[in-house]
Short mmCIF file of C-alpha atoms and ligand atoms in Angstrom, two decimals:
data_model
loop_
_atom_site.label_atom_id
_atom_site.label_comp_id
_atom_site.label_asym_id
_atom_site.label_seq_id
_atom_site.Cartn_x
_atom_site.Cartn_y
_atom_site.Cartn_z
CA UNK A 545 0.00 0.00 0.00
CA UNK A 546 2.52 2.56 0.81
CA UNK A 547 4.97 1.33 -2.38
CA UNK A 548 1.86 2.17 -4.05
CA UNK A 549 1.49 5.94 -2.42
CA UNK A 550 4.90 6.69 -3.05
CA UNK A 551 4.48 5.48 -6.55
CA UNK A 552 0.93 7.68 -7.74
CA UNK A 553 2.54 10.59 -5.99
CA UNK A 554 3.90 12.05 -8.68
CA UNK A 555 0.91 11.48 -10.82
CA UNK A 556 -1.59 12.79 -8.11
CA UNK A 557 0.39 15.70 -7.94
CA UNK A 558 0.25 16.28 -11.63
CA UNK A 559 -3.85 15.33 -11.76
CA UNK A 560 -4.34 17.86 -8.94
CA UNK A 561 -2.35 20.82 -10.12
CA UNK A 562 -3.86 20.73 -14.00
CA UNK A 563 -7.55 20.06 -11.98
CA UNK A 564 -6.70 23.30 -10.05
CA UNK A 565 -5.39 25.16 -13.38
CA UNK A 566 -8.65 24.14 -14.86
CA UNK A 567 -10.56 25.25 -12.08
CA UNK A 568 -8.88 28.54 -12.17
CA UNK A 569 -9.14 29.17 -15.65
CA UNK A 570 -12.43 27.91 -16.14
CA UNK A 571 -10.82 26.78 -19.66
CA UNK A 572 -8.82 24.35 -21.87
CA UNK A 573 -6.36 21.86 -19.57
CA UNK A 574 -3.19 23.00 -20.83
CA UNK A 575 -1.19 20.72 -21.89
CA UNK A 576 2.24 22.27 -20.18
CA UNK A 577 3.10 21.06 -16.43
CA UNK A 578 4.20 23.30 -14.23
CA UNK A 579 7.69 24.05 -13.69
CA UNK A 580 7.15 23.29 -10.09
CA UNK A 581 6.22 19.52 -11.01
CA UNK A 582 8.72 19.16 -13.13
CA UNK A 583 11.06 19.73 -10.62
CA UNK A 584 9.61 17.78 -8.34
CA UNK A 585 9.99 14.70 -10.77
CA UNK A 586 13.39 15.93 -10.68
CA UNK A 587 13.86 15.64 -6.87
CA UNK A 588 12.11 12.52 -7.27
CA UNK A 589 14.17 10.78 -10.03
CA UNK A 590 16.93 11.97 -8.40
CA UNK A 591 15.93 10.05 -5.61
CA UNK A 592 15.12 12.87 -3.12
CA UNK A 593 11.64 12.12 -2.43
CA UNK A 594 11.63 14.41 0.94
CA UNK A 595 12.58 17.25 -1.18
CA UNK A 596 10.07 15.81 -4.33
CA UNK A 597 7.14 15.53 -1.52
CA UNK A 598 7.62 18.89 -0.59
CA UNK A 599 6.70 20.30 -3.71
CA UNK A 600 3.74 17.91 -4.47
CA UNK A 601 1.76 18.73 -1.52
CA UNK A 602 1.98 22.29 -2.42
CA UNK A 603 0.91 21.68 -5.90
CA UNK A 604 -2.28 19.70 -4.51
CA UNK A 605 -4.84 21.92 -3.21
CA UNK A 606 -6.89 20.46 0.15
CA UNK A 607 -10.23 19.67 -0.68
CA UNK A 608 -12.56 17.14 -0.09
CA UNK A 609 -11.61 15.26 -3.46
CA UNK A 610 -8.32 15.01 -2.83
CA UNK A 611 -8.63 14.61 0.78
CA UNK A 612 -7.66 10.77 0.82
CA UNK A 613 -4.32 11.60 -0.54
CA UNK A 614 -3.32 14.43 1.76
CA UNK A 615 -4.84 11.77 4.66
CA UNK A 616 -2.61 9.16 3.62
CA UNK A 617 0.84 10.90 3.17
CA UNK A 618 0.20 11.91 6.63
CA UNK A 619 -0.12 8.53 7.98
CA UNK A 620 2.66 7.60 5.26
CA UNK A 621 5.14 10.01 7.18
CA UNK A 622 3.93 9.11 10.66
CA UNK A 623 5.27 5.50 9.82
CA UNK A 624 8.43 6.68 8.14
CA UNK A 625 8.69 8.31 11.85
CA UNK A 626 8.34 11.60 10.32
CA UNK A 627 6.00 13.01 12.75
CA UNK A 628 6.53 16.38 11.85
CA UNK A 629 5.30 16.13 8.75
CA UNK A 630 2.40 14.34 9.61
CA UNK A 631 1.14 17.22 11.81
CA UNK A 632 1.90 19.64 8.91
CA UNK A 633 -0.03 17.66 6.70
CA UNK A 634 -3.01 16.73 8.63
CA UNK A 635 -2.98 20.33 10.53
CA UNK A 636 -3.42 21.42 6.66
CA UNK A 637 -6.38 19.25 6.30
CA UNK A 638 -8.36 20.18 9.56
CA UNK A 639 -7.83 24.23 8.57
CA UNK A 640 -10.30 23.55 5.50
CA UNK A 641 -13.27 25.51 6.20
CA UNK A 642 -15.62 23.69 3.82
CA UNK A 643 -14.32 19.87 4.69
CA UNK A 644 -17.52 17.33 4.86
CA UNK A 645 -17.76 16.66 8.92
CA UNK A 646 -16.84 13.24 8.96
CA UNK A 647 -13.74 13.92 6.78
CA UNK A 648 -12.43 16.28 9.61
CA UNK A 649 -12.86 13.63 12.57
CA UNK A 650 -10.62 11.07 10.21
CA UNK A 651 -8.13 13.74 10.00
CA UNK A 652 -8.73 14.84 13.76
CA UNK A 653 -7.99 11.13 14.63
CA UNK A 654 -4.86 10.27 12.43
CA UNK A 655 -3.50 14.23 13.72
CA UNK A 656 -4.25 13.15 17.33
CA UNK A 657 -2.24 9.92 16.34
CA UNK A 658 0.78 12.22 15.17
CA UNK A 659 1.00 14.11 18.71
CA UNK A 660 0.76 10.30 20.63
CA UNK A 661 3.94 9.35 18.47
CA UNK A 662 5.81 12.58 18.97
CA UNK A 663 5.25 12.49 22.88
CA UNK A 664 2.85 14.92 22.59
CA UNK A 665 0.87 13.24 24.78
CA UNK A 666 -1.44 16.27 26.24
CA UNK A 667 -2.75 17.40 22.78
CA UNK A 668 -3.15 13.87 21.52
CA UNK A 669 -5.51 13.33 24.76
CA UNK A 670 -7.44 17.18 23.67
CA UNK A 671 -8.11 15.39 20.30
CA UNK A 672 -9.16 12.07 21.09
CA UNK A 673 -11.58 13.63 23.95
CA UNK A 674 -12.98 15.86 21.49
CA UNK A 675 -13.87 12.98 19.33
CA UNK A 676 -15.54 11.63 22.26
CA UNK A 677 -18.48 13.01 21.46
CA UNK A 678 -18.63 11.46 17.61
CA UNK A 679 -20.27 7.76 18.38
CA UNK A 680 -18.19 6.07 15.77
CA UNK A 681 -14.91 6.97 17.64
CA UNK A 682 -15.85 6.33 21.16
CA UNK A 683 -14.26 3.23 21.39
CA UNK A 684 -10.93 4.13 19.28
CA UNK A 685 -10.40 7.27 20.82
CA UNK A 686 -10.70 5.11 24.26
CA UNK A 687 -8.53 2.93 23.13
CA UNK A 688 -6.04 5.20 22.27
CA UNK A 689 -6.55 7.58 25.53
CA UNK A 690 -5.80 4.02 27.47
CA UNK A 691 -2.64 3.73 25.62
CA UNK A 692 -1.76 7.22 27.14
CA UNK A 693 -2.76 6.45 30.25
CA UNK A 694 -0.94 3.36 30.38
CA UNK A 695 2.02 5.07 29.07
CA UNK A 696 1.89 7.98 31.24
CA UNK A 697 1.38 5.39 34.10
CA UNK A 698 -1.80 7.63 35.13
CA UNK A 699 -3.56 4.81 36.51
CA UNK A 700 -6.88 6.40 38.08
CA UNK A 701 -7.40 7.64 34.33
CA UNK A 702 -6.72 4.46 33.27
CA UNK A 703 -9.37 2.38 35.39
CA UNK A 704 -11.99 5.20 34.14
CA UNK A 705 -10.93 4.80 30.31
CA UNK A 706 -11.23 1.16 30.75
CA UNK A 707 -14.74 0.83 32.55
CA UNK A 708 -15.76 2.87 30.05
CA UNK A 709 -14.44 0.46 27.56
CA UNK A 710 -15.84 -2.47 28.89
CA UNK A 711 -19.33 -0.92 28.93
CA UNK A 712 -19.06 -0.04 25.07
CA UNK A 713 -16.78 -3.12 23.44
CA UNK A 714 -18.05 -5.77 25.66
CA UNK A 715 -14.52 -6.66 25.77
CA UNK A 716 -12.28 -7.53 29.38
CA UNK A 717 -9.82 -5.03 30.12
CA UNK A 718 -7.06 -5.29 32.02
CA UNK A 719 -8.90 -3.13 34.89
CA UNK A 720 -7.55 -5.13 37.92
CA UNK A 721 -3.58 -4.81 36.79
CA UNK A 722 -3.95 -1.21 37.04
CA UNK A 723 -5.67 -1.58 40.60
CA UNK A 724 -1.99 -3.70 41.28
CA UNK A 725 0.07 -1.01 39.57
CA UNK A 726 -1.39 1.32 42.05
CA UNK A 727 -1.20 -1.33 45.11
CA UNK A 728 2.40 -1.80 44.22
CA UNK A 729 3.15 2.19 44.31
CA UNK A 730 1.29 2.34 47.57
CA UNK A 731 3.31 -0.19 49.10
CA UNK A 732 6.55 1.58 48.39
CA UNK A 733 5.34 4.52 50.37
CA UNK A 734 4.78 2.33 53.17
CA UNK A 735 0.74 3.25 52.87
CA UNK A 736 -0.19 -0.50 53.94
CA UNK A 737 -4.13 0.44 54.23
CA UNK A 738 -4.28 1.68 50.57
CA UNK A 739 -2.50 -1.23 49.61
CA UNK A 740 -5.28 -3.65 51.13
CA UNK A 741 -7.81 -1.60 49.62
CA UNK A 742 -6.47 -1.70 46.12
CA UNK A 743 -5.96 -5.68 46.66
CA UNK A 744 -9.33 -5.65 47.34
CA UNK A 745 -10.63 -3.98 44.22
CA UNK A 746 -7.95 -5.83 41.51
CA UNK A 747 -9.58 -8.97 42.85
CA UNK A 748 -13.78 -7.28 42.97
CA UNK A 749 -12.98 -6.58 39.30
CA UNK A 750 -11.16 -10.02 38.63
CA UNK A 751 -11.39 -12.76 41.14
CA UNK A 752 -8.46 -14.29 38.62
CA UNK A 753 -6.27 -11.99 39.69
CA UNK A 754 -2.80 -13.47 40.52
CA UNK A 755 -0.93 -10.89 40.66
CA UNK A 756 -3.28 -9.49 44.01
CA UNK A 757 -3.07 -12.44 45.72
CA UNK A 758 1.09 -12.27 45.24
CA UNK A 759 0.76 -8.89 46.34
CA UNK A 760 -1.50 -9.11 49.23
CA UNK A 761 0.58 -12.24 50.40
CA UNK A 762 3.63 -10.45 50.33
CA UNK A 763 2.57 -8.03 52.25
CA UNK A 764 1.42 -9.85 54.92
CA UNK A 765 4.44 -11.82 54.81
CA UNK A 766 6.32 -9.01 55.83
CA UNK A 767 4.17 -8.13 58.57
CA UNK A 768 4.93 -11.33 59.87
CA UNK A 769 1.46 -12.17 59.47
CA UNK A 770 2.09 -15.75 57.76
CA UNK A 771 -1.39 -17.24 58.26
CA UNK A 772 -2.94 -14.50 55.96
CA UNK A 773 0.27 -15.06 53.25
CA UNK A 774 -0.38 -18.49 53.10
CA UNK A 775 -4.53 -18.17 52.32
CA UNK A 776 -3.28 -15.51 50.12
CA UNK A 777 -0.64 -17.57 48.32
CA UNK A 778 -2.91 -20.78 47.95
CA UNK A 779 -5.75 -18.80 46.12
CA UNK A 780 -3.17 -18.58 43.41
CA UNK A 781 -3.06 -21.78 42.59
CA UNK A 782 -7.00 -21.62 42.01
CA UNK A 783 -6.44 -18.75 40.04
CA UNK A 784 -3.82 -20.01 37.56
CA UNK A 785 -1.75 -23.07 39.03
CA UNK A 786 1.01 -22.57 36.26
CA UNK A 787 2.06 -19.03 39.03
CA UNK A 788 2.75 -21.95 41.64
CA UNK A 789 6.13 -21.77 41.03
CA UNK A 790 6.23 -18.24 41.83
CA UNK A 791 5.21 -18.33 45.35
CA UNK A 792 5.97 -22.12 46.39
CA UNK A 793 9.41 -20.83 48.63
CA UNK A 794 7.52 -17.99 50.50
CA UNK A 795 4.81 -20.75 51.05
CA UNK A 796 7.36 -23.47 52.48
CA UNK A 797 8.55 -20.34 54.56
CA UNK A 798 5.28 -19.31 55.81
CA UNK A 799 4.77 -22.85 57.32
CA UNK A 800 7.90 -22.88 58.32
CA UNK A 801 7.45 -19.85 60.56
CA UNK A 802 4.76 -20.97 62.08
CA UNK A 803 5.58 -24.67 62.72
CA UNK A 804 3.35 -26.31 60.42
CA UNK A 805 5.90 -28.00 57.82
CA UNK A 806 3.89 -31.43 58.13
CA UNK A 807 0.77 -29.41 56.87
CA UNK A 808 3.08 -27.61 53.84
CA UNK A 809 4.24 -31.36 52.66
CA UNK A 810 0.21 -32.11 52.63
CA UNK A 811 -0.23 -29.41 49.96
CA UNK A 812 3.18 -30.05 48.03
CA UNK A 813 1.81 -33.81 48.17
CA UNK A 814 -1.43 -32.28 46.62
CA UNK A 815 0.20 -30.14 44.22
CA UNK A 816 2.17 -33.12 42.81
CA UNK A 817 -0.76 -34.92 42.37
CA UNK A 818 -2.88 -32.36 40.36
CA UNK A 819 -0.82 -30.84 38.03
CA UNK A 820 1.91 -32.70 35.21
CA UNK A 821 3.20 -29.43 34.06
CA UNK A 822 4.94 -27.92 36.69
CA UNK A 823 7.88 -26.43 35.41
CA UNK A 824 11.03 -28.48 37.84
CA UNK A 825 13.50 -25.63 38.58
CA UNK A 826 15.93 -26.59 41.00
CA UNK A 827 14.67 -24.46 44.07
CA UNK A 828 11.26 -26.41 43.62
CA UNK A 829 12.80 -29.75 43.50
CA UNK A 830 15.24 -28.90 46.43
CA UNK A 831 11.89 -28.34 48.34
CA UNK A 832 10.24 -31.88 47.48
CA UNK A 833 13.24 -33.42 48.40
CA UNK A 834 13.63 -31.81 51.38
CA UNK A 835 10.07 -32.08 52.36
CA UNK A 836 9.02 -35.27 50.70
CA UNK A 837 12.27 -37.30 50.49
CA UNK A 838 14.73 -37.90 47.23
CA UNK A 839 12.77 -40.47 46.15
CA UNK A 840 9.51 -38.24 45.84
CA UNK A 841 11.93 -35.47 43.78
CA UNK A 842 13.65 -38.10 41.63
CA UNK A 843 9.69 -39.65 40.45
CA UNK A 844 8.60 -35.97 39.97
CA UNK A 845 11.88 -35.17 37.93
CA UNK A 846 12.03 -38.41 35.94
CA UNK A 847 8.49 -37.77 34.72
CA UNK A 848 8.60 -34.44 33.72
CA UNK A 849 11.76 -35.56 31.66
CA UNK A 850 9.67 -38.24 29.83
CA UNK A 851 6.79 -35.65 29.74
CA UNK A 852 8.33 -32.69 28.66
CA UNK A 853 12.00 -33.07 28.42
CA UNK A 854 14.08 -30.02 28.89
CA UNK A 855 17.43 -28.42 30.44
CA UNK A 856 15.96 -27.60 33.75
CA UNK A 857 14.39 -31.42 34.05
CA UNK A 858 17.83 -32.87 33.00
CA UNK A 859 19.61 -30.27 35.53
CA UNK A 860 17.77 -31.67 38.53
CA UNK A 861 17.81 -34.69 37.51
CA UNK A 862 21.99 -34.43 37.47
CA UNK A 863 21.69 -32.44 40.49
CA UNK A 864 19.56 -35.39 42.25
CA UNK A 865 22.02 -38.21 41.17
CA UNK A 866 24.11 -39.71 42.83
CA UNK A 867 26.87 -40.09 39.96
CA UNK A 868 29.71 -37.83 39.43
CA UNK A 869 28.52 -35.30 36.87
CA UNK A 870 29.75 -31.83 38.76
CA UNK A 871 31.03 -30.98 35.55
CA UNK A 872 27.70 -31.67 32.88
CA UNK A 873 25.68 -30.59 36.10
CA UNK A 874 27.41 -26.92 35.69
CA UNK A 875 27.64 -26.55 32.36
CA UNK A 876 23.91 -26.95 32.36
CA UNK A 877 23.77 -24.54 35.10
CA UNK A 878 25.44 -22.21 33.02
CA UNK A 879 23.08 -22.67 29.82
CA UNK A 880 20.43 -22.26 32.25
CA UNK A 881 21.65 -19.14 33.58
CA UNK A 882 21.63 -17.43 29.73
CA UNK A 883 18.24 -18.84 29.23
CA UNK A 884 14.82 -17.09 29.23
CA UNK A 885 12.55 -18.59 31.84
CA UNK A 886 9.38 -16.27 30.67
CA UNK A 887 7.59 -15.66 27.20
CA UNK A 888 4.93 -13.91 26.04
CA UNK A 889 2.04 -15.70 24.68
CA UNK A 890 0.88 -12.63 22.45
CA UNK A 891 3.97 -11.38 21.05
CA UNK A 892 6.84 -14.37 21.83
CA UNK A 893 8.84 -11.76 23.48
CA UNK A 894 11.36 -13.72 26.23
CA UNK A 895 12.36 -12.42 29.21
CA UNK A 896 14.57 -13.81 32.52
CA UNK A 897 11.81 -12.47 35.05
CA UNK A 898 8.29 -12.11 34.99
CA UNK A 899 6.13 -9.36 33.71
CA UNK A 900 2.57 -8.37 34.09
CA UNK A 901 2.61 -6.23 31.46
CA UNK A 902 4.91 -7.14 28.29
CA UNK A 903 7.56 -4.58 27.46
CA UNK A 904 6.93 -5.14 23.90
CA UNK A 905 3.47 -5.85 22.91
CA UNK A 906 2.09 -3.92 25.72
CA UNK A 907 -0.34 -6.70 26.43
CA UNK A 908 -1.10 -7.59 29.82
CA UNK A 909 -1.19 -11.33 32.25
CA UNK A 910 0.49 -12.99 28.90
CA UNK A 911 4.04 -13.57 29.82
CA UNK A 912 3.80 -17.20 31.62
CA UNK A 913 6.65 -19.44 32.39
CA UNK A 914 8.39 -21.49 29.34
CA UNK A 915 7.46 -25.09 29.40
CA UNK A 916 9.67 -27.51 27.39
CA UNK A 917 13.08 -28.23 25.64
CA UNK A 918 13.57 -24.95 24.37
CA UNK A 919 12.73 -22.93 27.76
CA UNK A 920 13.07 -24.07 31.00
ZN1 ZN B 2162 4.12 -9.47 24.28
#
């Protein structure tokens, strides 16, 4: 589409002047191009298309017939990161005083779209509120303002943005994450009561939540208040049991610190039992051995290396044997250590630690631990 653009340029431009020279004139299309176009075949021959695009745009007058053009070499430039541009362009567009209604919103939209990408971020949200009132752009400007928001980490915007959402599209949003975002910026202020609250709403709006329940236990845990960190910690594995792994050693500590081991073995017994695809890093299968004897660790590891072989299964296993294989043992350690233990189901992105909200796609809850030979 945009080889395309860049290749009817040239002729648009020519179409548009001899329409306006006609227009003018109210006679005969003369047959001689202006020396204007010719040099801005020049420039664009030459390769200069910058300079070449320069002098089209001028020769093509605004209006709503050749509106589509002027609208796309403003998106065209936005993409080429030529943001600039893209504001002159579609500023030019929005100035028309006789532009059909709807036509001005498009261009209102794609300019507001121009100030998000230049960091422009308080006239992009001006625009896309304005369009607010048009029904056919509530939900993209939404969308968009939530990308702000997001950005901007304005999180009380955010939640609004997103009920709103919700309401129109139908569609989940990722309302309790920014209820966490906010939980986790209370607790660095030390503000444990907004904290709790916050907890509280991320899991009203999502009983799912995982991320809550790891915050809410973790707080508690360092209140020393372990019986509330472990009901907080087990609700994750209702929520999504592939998180176990994240909260399995604060668990074992939590019964630790209050004397209960026997009852922590119960659940690790339990765990075992339910789920196959536990992924076996070596400070989980440290813990079954320690709490449930080797034996117990060396069935768990052998079957997730039948199951779903990998260098983490093959590590313990080492690491669990009795043979002499220090050296294989830490090479495999070392693999491990260069490894990625996270991915991204939207986007594939990899990362060593976990993420609630993926630093590439932007998506949110989708990076979950790598199962198999080529992760974990
Ligand atoms: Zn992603």
């Amino acid at each position: 589409m945009s080889f395309l653009l860049w290749l009817l340029l040239p002729v648009a431009a020519a179409s548009g002047w001899l329409v306006a020279q006609h227009q003018k004139r109210r006679k005969p299309i003369s047959s001689h191009l202006s020396p204007d176009y010719l040099k801005g075949l020049n420039y664009w021959l030459r390769e200069e298309p910058d300079k070449a695009i320069d002098i089209f745009i001028k020769l093509i007058d605004v209006n709503n017939e050749t509106f589509e053009t002027h609208l796309a070499l403003g998106v065209l430039f936005r993409r080429r990161g030529e943001v600039n541009q893209a504001i002159h362009i579609h500023q030019n567009i929005i100035k028309i005083p006789t532009l059909d209604p709807q036509k001005r919103n498009l261009a209102l939209f794609e300019l507001a779209h121009d100030y998000q990408n230049a960091g422009l971020f308080d006239r992009a949200e001006d625009v896309f509120k304005n369009l607010l009132i048009v029904e056919n752009y509530q939900i993209p400007a939404l969308s968009q303002l939530l990308k702000i928001y997001e950005q901007e980490q304005e999180w009380e915007k955010a939640i609004k943005v997103a009920q709103k959402l919700a309401k129109l599209s139908g569609k989940k949003m990722p309302i309790a994450q920014y209820y966490c975002e906010q939980a986790e910026n209370y607790r660095e202020q030390g503000n444990t009561n907004r904290v709790q609250q916050l907890i509280q709403k991320a899991l009203d709006t999502d009983p799912f939540c995982v991320r809550a329940s790891i915050i809410e236990a973790s707080l508690a845990l360092e209140n020393n208040d372990y019986r509330q960190a472990i009901v907080a910690f087990k609700r994750v594995e209702k929520q999504d049991h592939k998180y176990i792994i994240e909260i399995i050693d604060d668990l074992h500590d939590c019964y630790h610190a209050i004397g209960q081991i026997d009852q922590f073995q119960v659940y690790l017994q339990a765990i075992l039992n339910r789920y196959d695809e536990i992924t076996p890093i070596l400070s989980f299968v440290k813990i079954i051995q320690q709490q449930l004897g080797r034996q117990q660790a060396i069935d768990f590891v052998s079957k997730q290396m039948l199951e779903r072989p990998s260098l983490c299964s093959i590590n313990s296993f080492l690491a669990l044997s009795k043979a002499d294989n220090t050296l294989l043992h830490n090479t495999i350690t070392q693999l491990l250590n260069n490894k990625a233990f996270y991915k991204c189901n939207n986007c594939g992105f990899t990362a060593r630690k976990l993420y609630w909200h993926c630093p590439s796609c932007k998506k949110w809850n989708t990076m979950k631990s790598i199962q198999g030979i080529d992760g974990d």
